[in-house]
């Protein structure tokens, strides 16, 4: 009896943590893949995304990822994004790690923190539209653009935590991972 009770509790806990999804694929064109369960698979509209999933777009492709709070990102061709954070302990923190390429984010105004991380900066927002592009050459890319369409974005450099606010209609180029310009 005790064994059955503990087994039931463990199964319930496992199902609770695994069933909480961070976002879903709401639109695709072309070649869009998701890395999960140690393999790549073709993405499907409506497919749920979980922490540590990686979404990849191919040439002449794009996808839109929609979060549970209604915020969304559009990934352009030859881009890769990792879902880094999600809803945990009744608190949501939507975080993407832009591994390569570009994305346009439309973040709903809410108390839910939203950020995009790259190898050089963190872009933190709460209700805005912005565009991030990391040099498409991949892992060793150093140049990064952040442009704000609506609202205000704070960028935080990973190396020294230096911050900069970027207002609506402005942009910033982070050259070679070191200088705000």
mmCIF file of C-alpha atoms in Angstrom:
data_model
loop_
_atom_site.group_PDB
_atom_site.id
_atom_site.type_symbol
_atom_site.label_atom_id
_atom_site.label_comp_id
_atom_site.label_asym_id
_atom_site.label_seq_id
_atom_site.Cartn_x
_atom_site.Cartn_y
_atom_site.Cartn_z
ATOM 1 C CA UNK A 1 0.000 0.000 0.000
ATOM 2 C CA UNK A 2 2.806 2.450 0.925
ATOM 3 C CA UNK A 3 4.655 1.581 -2.300
ATOM 4 C CA UNK A 4 1.546 2.289 -4.389
ATOM 5 C CA UNK A 5 0.929 5.600 -2.617
ATOM 6 C CA UNK A 6 4.548 6.811 -3.122
ATOM 7 C CA UNK A 7 4.507 5.670 -6.747
ATOM 8 C CA UNK A 8 1.296 7.637 -7.333
ATOM 9 C CA UNK A 9 2.755 10.761 -5.712
ATOM 10 C CA UNK A 10 5.944 10.540 -7.786
ATOM 11 C CA UNK A 11 4.000 10.034 -11.008
ATOM 12 C CA UNK A 12 1.775 13.027 -10.186
ATOM 13 C CA UNK A 13 4.805 15.242 -9.481
ATOM 14 C CA UNK A 14 6.534 14.140 -12.696
ATOM 15 C CA UNK A 15 3.430 14.720 -14.797
ATOM 16 C CA UNK A 16 2.887 18.151 -13.226
ATOM 17 C CA UNK A 17 6.383 19.418 -14.034
ATOM 18 C CA UNK A 18 6.475 17.908 -17.533
ATOM 19 C CA UNK A 19 2.982 19.029 -18.529
ATOM 20 C CA UNK A 20 3.613 22.743 -17.922
ATOM 21 C CA UNK A 21 4.533 24.091 -21.315
ATOM 22 C CA UNK A 22 6.234 27.412 -21.912
ATOM 23 C CA UNK A 23 4.952 28.226 -25.384
ATOM 24 C CA UNK A 24 3.642 26.717 -28.594
ATOM 25 C CA UNK A 25 4.366 26.885 -32.287
ATOM 26 C CA UNK A 26 1.569 29.016 -33.741
ATOM 27 C CA UNK A 27 2.752 29.352 -37.367
ATOM 28 C CA UNK A 28 5.387 27.863 -39.665
ATOM 29 C CA UNK A 29 6.617 28.327 -43.213
ATOM 30 C CA UNK A 30 9.322 26.135 -44.700
ATOM 31 C CA UNK A 31 11.703 24.017 -42.657
ATOM 32 C CA UNK A 32 11.143 24.382 -38.901
ATOM 33 C CA UNK A 33 12.487 21.798 -36.444
ATOM 34 C CA UNK A 34 12.361 21.255 -32.684
ATOM 35 C CA UNK A 35 15.060 19.560 -30.643
ATOM 36 C CA UNK A 36 13.523 17.563 -27.825
ATOM 37 C CA UNK A 37 14.043 14.131 -26.327
ATOM 38 C CA UNK A 38 17.589 14.095 -27.773
ATOM 39 C CA UNK A 39 16.521 14.344 -31.410
ATOM 40 C CA UNK A 40 15.311 16.820 -34.041
ATOM 41 C CA UNK A 41 11.751 16.563 -35.318
ATOM 42 C CA UNK A 42 9.650 18.574 -37.743
ATOM 43 C CA UNK A 43 7.677 21.292 -35.928
ATOM 44 C CA UNK A 44 3.902 21.286 -36.184
ATOM 45 C CA UNK A 45 1.513 24.191 -35.715
ATOM 46 C CA UNK A 46 0.062 23.978 -32.212
ATOM 47 C CA UNK A 47 2.988 21.939 -30.893
ATOM 48 C CA UNK A 48 3.842 22.742 -27.285
ATOM 49 C CA UNK A 49 7.363 23.825 -26.320
ATOM 50 C CA UNK A 50 9.007 23.024 -23.008
ATOM 51 C CA UNK A 51 12.093 24.169 -21.135
ATOM 52 C CA UNK A 52 15.312 23.278 -23.012
ATOM 53 C CA UNK A 53 13.585 22.700 -26.366
ATOM 54 C CA UNK A 54 15.475 24.280 -29.275
ATOM 55 C CA UNK A 55 13.597 25.663 -32.272
ATOM 56 C CA UNK A 56 15.473 25.964 -35.581
ATOM 57 C CA UNK A 57 14.430 27.533 -38.887
ATOM 58 C CA UNK A 58 16.011 26.643 -42.220
ATOM 59 C CA UNK A 59 16.619 28.678 -45.354
ATOM 60 C CA UNK A 60 13.573 30.674 -46.552
ATOM 61 C CA UNK A 61 11.672 29.620 -43.411
ATOM 62 C CA UNK A 62 10.087 31.272 -40.405
ATOM 63 C CA UNK A 63 8.033 30.401 -37.370
ATOM 64 C CA UNK A 64 6.019 32.210 -34.736
ATOM 65 C CA UNK A 65 6.241 31.060 -31.121
ATOM 66 C CA UNK A 66 3.428 32.167 -28.806
ATOM 67 C CA UNK A 67 3.815 32.106 -25.032
ATOM 68 C CA UNK A 68 1.040 31.259 -22.593
ATOM 69 C CA UNK A 69 0.606 34.970 -21.682
ATOM 70 C CA UNK A 70 0.048 35.933 -25.350
ATOM 71 C CA UNK A 71 3.541 37.309 -26.047
ATOM 72 C CA UNK A 72 5.082 36.073 -29.288
ATOM 73 C CA UNK A 73 8.324 35.935 -31.234
ATOM 74 C CA UNK A 74 8.841 35.559 -34.970
ATOM 75 C CA UNK A 75 12.001 33.691 -35.901
ATOM 76 C CA UNK A 76 13.435 34.461 -39.323
ATOM 77 C CA UNK A 77 15.359 32.035 -41.534
ATOM 78 C CA UNK A 78 18.522 30.281 -40.314
ATOM 79 C CA UNK A 79 17.807 31.025 -36.664
ATOM 80 C CA UNK A 80 17.985 28.940 -33.499
ATOM 81 C CA UNK A 81 16.352 29.701 -30.155
ATOM 82 C CA UNK A 82 16.422 27.703 -26.914
ATOM 83 C CA UNK A 83 13.507 27.891 -24.495
ATOM 84 C CA UNK A 84 15.416 28.639 -21.281
ATOM 85 C CA UNK A 85 12.742 29.305 -18.678
ATOM 86 C CA UNK A 86 9.069 28.807 -18.146
ATOM 87 C CA UNK A 87 6.308 28.701 -15.535
ATOM 88 C CA UNK A 88 7.527 27.233 -12.266
ATOM 89 C CA UNK A 89 6.016 27.435 -8.760
ATOM 90 C CA UNK A 90 3.141 29.593 -10.081
ATOM 91 C CA UNK A 91 5.637 32.210 -11.341
ATOM 92 C CA UNK A 92 6.343 32.682 -15.031
ATOM 93 C CA UNK A 93 9.596 33.904 -16.533
ATOM 94 C CA UNK A 94 9.712 33.708 -20.312
ATOM 95 C CA UNK A 95 13.344 33.523 -21.414
ATOM 96 C CA UNK A 96 14.754 32.661 -24.817
ATOM 97 C CA UNK A 97 18.396 32.075 -25.652
ATOM 98 C CA UNK A 98 19.110 33.295 -29.193
ATOM 99 C CA UNK A 99 21.779 30.875 -30.370
ATOM 100 C CA UNK A 100 21.884 32.160 -33.944
ATOM 101 C CA UNK A 101 19.942 34.364 -36.327
ATOM 102 C CA UNK A 102 17.188 36.860 -35.638
ATOM 103 C CA UNK A 103 13.832 37.256 -33.993
ATOM 104 C CA UNK A 104 11.151 39.890 -33.627
ATOM 105 C CA UNK A 105 9.447 39.919 -30.225
ATOM 106 C CA UNK A 106 6.031 41.311 -29.383
ATOM 107 C CA UNK A 107 5.710 41.188 -25.608
ATOM 108 C CA UNK A 108 2.355 41.726 -23.897
ATOM 109 C CA UNK A 109 2.352 44.179 -21.014
ATOM 110 C CA UNK A 110 2.193 42.077 -17.873
ATOM 111 C CA UNK A 111 3.962 41.277 -14.641
ATOM 112 C CA UNK A 112 5.608 38.342 -16.408
ATOM 113 C CA UNK A 113 9.318 39.025 -17.039
ATOM 114 C CA UNK A 114 10.442 38.393 -20.614
ATOM 115 C CA UNK A 115 14.038 38.296 -21.793
ATOM 116 C CA UNK A 116 16.154 37.274 -24.740
ATOM 117 C CA UNK A 117 19.694 36.132 -23.955
ATOM 118 C CA UNK A 118 22.619 35.916 -26.351
ATOM 119 C CA UNK A 119 26.263 35.088 -25.800
ATOM 120 C CA UNK A 120 26.941 38.791 -25.104
ATOM 121 C CA UNK A 121 23.810 40.437 -23.625
ATOM 122 C CA UNK A 122 20.428 39.990 -22.005
ATOM 123 C CA UNK A 123 17.492 41.987 -23.413
ATOM 124 C CA UNK A 124 14.887 42.421 -20.652
ATOM 125 C CA UNK A 125 11.407 43.811 -21.296
ATOM 126 C CA UNK A 126 7.829 44.047 -20.020
ATOM 127 C CA UNK A 127 5.499 44.943 -22.853
ATOM 128 C CA UNK A 128 7.190 46.111 -26.018
ATOM 129 C CA UNK A 129 8.158 45.195 -29.558
ATOM 130 C CA UNK A 130 11.808 44.718 -30.426
ATOM 131 C CA UNK A 131 14.121 43.002 -32.888
ATOM 132 C CA UNK A 132 17.342 41.154 -32.052
ATOM 133 C CA UNK A 133 19.808 39.818 -34.591
ATOM 134 C CA UNK A 134 22.981 37.963 -33.773
ATOM 135 C CA UNK A 135 25.522 37.530 -36.547
ATOM 136 C CA UNK A 136 24.270 34.532 -38.492
ATOM 137 C CA UNK A 137 27.693 32.934 -38.565
ATOM 138 C CA UNK A 138 26.780 31.015 -35.404
ATOM 139 C CA UNK A 139 28.391 30.248 -32.056
ATOM 140 C CA UNK A 140 31.362 32.604 -32.342
ATOM 141 C CA UNK A 141 29.264 35.532 -33.552
ATOM 142 C CA UNK A 142 30.209 38.796 -31.884
ATOM 143 C CA UNK A 143 28.112 41.569 -33.474
ATOM 144 C CA UNK A 144 24.589 42.020 -32.159
ATOM 145 C CA UNK A 145 21.800 44.460 -33.085
ATOM 146 C CA UNK A 146 18.849 45.385 -30.856
ATOM 147 C CA UNK A 147 16.177 47.705 -32.288
ATOM 148 C CA UNK A 148 13.081 48.841 -30.358
ATOM 149 C CA UNK A 149 9.854 49.338 -32.268
ATOM 150 C CA UNK A 150 7.597 50.140 -29.299
ATOM 151 C CA UNK A 151 8.227 50.656 -25.587
ATOM 152 C CA UNK A 152 11.529 50.534 -23.703
ATOM 153 C CA UNK A 153 14.149 47.767 -23.581
ATOM 154 C CA UNK A 154 16.975 47.290 -21.106
ATOM 155 C CA UNK A 155 20.070 45.454 -22.298
ATOM 156 C CA UNK A 156 22.560 43.968 -19.850
ATOM 157 C CA UNK A 157 26.036 42.998 -21.028
ATOM 158 C CA UNK A 158 26.964 39.518 -19.744
ATOM 159 C CA UNK A 159 30.661 40.269 -19.165
ATOM 160 C CA UNK A 160 30.302 43.145 -16.688
ATOM 161 C CA UNK A 161 26.531 43.623 -16.127
ATOM 162 C CA UNK A 162 26.684 47.135 -17.674
ATOM 163 C CA UNK A 163 23.172 48.228 -18.637
ATOM 164 C CA UNK A 164 21.681 50.507 -21.254
ATOM 165 C CA UNK A 165 18.068 51.566 -21.858
ATOM 166 C CA UNK A 166 16.935 51.707 -25.476
ATOM 167 C CA UNK A 167 13.812 53.805 -26.121
ATOM 168 C CA UNK A 168 11.182 53.366 -28.812
ATOM 169 C CA UNK A 169 12.462 54.077 -32.317
ATOM 170 C CA UNK A 170 16.128 53.591 -31.381
ATOM 171 C CA UNK A 171 18.620 50.783 -31.729
ATOM 172 C CA UNK A 172 22.027 49.713 -30.526
ATOM 173 C CA UNK A 173 24.898 47.791 -32.058
ATOM 174 C CA UNK A 174 27.074 45.743 -29.755
ATOM 175 C CA UNK A 175 30.279 45.255 -31.737
ATOM 176 C CA UNK A 176 32.446 42.261 -31.010
ATOM 177 C CA UNK A 177 30.739 41.700 -27.690
ATOM 178 C CA UNK A 178 32.391 44.621 -25.967
ATOM 179 C CA UNK A 179 31.353 48.172 -26.869
ATOM 180 C CA UNK A 180 27.899 49.756 -26.716
ATOM 181 C CA UNK A 181 27.526 52.100 -29.721
#
